[in-house]
PDB file of C-alpha atoms and ligand atoms in Angstrom:
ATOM      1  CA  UNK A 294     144.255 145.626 115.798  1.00 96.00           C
ATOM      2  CA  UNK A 295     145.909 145.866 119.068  1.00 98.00           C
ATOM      3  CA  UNK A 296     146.438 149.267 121.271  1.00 98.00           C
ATOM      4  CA  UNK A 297     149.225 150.386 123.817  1.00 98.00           C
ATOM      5  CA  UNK A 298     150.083 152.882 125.896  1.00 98.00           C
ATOM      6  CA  UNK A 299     153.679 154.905 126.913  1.00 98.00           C
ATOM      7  CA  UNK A 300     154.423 157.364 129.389  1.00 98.00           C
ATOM      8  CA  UNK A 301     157.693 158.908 129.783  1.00 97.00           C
ATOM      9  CA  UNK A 302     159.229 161.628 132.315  1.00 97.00           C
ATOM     10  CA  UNK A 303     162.581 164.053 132.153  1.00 96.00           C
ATOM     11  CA  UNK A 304     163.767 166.049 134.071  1.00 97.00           C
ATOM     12  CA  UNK A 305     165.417 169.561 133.210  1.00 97.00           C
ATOM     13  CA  UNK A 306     168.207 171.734 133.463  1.00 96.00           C
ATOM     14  CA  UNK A 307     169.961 174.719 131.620  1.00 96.00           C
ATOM     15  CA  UNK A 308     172.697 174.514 129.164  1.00 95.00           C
ATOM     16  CA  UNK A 309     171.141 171.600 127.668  1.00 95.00           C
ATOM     17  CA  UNK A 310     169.674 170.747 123.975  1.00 95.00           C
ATOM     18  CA  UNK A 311     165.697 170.540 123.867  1.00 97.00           C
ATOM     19  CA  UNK A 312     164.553 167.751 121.983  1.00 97.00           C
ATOM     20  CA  UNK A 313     161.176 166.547 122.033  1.00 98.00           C
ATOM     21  CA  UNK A 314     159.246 164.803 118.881  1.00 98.00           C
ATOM     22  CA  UNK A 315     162.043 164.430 117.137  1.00 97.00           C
ATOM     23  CA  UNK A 316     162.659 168.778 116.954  1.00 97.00           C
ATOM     24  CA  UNK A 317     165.057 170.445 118.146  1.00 97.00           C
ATOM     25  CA  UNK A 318     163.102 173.485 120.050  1.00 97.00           C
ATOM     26  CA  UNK A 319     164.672 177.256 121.309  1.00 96.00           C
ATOM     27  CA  UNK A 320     165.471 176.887 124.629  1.00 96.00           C
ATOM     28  CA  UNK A 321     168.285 177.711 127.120  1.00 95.00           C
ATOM     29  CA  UNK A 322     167.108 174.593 128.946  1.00 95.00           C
ATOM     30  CA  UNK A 323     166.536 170.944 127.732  1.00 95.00           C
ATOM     31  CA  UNK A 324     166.514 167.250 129.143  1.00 94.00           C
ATOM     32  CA  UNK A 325     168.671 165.396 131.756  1.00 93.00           C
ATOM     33  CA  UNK A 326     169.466 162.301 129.699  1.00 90.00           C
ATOM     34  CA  UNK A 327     171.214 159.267 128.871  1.00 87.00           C
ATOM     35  CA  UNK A 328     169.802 159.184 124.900  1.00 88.00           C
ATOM     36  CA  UNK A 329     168.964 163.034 123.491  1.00 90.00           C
ATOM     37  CA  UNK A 330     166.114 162.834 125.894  1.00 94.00           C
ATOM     38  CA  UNK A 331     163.745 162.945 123.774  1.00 97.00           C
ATOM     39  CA  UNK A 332     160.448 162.187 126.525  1.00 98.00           C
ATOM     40  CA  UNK A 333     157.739 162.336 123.120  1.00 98.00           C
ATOM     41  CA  UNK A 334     159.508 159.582 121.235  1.00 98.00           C
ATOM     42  CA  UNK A 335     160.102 157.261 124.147  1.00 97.00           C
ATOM     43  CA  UNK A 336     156.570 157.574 125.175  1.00 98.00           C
ATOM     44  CA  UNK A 337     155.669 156.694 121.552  1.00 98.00           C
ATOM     45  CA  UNK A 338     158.082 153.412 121.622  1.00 98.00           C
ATOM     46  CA  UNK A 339     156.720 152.620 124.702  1.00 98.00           C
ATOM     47  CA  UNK A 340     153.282 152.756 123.300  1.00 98.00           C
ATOM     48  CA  UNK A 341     154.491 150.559 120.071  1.00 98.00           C
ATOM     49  CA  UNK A 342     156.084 148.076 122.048  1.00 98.00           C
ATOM     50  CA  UNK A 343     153.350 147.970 125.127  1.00 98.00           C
ATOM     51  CA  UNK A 344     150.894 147.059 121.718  1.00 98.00           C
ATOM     52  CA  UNK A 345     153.004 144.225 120.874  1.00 97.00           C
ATOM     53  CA  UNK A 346     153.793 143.221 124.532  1.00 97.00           C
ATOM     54  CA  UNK A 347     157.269 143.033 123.833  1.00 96.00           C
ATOM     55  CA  UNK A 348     158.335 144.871 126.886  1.00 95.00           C
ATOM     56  CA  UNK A 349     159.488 148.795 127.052  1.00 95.00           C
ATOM     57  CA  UNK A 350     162.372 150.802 125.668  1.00 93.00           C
ATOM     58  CA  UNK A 351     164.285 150.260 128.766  1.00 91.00           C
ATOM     59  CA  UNK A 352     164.119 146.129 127.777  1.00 93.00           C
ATOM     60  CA  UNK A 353     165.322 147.255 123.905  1.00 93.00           C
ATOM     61  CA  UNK A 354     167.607 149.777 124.826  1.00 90.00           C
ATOM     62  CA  UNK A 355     168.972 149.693 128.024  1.00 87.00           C
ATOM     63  CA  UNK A 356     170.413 153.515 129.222  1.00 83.00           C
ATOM     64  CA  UNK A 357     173.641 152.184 130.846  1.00 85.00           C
ATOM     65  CA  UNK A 358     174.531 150.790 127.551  1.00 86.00           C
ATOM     66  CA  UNK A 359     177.189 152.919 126.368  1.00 86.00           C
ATOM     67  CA  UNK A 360     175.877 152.485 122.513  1.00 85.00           C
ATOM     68  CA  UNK A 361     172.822 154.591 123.563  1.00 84.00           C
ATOM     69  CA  UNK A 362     174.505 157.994 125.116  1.00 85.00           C
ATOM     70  CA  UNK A 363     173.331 160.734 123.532  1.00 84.00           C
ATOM     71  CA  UNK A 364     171.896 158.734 120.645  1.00 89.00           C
ATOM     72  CA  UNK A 365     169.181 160.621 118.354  1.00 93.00           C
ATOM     73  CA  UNK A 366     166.094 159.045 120.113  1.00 95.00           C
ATOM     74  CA  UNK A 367     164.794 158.796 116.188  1.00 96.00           C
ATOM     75  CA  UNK A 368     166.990 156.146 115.670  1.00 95.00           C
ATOM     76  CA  UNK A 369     165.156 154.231 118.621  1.00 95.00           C
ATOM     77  CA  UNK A 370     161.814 154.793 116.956  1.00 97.00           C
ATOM     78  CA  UNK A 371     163.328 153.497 113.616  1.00 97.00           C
ATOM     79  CA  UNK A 372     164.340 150.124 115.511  1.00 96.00           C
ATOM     80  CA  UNK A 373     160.936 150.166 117.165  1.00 97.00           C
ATOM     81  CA  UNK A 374     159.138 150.043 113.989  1.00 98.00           C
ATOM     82  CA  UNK A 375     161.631 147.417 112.802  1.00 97.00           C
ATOM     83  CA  UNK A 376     160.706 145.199 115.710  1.00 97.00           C
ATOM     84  CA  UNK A 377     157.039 145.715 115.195  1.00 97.00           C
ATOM     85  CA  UNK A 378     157.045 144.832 111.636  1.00 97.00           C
ATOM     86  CA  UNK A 379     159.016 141.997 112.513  1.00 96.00           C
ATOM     87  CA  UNK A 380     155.932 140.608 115.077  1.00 96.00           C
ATOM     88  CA  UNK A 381     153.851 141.489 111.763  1.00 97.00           C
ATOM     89  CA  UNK A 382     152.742 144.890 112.684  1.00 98.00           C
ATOM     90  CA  UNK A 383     152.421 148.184 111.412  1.00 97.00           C
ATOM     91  CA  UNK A 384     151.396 151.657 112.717  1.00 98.00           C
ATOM     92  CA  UNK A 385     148.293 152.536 112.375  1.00 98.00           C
ATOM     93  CA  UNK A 386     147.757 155.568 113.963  1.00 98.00           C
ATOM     94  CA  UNK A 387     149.210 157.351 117.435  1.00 98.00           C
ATOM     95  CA  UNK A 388     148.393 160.153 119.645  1.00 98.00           C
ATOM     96  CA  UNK A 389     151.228 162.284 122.113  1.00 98.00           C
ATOM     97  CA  UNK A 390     150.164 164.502 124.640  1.00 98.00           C
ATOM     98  CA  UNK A 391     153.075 166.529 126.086  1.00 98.00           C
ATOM     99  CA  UNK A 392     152.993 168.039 129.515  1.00 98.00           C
ATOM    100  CA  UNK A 393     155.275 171.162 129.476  1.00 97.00           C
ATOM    101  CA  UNK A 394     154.811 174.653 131.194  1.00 95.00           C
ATOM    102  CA  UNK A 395     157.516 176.684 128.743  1.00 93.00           C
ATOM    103  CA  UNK A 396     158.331 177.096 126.138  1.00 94.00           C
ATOM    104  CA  UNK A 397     155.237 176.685 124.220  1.00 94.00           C
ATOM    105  CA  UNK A 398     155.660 173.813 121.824  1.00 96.00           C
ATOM    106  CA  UNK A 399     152.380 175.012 119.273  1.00 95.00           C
ATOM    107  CA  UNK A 400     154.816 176.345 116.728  1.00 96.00           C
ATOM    108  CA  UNK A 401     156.574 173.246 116.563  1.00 98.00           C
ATOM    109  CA  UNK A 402     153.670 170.761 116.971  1.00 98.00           C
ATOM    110  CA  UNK A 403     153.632 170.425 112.788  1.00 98.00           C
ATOM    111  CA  UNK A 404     157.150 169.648 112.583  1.00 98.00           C
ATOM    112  CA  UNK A 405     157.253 167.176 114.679  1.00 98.00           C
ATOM    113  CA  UNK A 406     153.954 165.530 112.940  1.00 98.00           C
ATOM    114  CA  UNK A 407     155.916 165.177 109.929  1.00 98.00           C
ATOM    115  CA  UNK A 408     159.706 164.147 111.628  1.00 98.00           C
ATOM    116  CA  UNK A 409     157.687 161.303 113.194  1.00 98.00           C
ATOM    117  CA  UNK A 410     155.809 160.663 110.429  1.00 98.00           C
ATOM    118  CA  UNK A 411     158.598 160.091 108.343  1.00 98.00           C
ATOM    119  CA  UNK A 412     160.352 158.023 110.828  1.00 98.00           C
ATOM    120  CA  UNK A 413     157.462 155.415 111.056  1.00 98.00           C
ATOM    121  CA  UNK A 414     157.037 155.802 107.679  1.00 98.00           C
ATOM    122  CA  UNK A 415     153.031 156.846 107.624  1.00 98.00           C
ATOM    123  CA  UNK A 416     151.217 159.553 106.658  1.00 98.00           C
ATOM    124  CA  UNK A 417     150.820 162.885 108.786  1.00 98.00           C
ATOM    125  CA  UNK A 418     147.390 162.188 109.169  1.00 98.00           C
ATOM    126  CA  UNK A 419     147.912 159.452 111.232  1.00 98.00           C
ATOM    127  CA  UNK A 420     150.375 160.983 114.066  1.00 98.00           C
ATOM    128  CA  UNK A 421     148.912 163.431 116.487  1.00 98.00           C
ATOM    129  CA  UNK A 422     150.547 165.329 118.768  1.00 98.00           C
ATOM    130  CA  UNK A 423     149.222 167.834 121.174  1.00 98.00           C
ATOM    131  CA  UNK A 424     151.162 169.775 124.413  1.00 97.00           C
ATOM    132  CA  UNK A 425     149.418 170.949 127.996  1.00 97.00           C
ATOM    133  CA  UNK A 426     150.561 173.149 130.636  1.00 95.00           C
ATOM    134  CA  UNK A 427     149.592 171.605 133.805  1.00 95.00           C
ATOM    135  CA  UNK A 428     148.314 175.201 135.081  1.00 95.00           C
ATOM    136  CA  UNK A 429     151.822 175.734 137.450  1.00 96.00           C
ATOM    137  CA  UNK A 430     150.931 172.522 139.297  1.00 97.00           C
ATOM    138  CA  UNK A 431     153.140 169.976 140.148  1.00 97.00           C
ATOM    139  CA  UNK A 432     156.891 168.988 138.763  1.00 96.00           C
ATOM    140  CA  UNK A 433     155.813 170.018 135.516  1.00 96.00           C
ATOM    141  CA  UNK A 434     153.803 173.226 136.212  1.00 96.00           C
ATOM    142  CA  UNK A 435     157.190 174.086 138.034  1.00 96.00           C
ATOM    143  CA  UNK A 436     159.211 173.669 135.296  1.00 95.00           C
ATOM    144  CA  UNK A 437     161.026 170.778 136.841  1.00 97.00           C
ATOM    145  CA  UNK A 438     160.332 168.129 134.210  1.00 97.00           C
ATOM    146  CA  UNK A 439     158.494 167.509 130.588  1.00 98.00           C
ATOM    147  CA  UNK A 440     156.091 164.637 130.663  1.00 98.00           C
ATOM    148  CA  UNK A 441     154.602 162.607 127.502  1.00 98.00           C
ATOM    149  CA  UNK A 442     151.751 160.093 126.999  1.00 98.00           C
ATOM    150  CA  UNK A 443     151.480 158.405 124.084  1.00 98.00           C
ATOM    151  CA  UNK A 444     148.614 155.782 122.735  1.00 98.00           C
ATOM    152  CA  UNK A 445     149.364 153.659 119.380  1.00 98.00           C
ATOM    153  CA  UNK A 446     147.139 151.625 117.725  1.00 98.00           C
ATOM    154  CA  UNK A 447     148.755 149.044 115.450  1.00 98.00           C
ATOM    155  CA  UNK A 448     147.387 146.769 112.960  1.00 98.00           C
ATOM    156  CA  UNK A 449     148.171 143.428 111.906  1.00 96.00           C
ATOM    157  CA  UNK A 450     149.920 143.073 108.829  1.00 94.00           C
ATOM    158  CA  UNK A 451     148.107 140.588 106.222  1.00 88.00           C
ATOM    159  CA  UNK A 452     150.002 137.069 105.600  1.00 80.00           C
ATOM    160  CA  UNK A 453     151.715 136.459 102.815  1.00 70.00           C
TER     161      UNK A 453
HETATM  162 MG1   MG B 694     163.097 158.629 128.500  1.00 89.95          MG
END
């Protein structure tokens, strides 16, 4: 077994589409990005490839790459999975923690359990993902930005 770690920042502004776990959520504001901006997932591929020490999603899939604008950051996740099976890994289980002050992401915490689920191809059980306000403080608490952690545990796959 082997364990890594992601952390991921955007910043916001109105007029744009809000997608976070792979969901697109209500909002009449939404990420400053090169991909969809999608802060949950690329925590969660950071996390992946940090447990595989094969770099970080900037290494993979570089945002001044013209392939990558406005990709659906679930297609990144689908690669990162590929390269982690390809070291002769698979997911074991992860854990997001989203830092958001509005809207509140609890009625959409399920769905995107399951879209990331079915992405890495595992159970539900073994994605969590949970969302904080940071009580007003800092650029989050000010609306400014939407921050994500992300921890994924990985386990070897056996040899053929
Ligand atoms: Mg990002």
């Amino acid at each position: 077994m082997r364990i890594g770690f992601g952390y991921d920042v955007h910043a916001l502004a109105e007029g744009l589409p809000f997608v976070i776990g792979g969901v697109r959520v209500p909002s009449s504001f939404g990420c400053v990005a090169h991909s969809d901006g999608d802060v949950a997932i690329h925590a969660l591929c950071d996390a992946l490839l940090g447990a595989i020490a094969a770099g970080d999603i900037g290494k993979h899939f570089p945002d001044n790459d013209a392939a990558y604008k406005g990709i659906d950051s679930c297609i990144l996740l689908e690669r990162t999975i590929g390269l982690l099976k390809a070291e002769g890994y698979k997911v074991g289980n992860v854990d997001i923690t989203i830092a958001l002050e509005r809207p509140k992401l609890r009625p959409h915490i399920d769905s995107m359990r399951a879209r990331l689920a079915e992405v890495m191809g595992v159970g539900i059980g073994a994605v969590s993902v949970k969302a904080t306000t940071t009580e007003k403080l800092g650029f989050t608490g000010r609306g400014e930005g939407v921050a994500a952690y992300a921890v994924a545990l990985v386990e070897e796959l056996p040899k053929e």
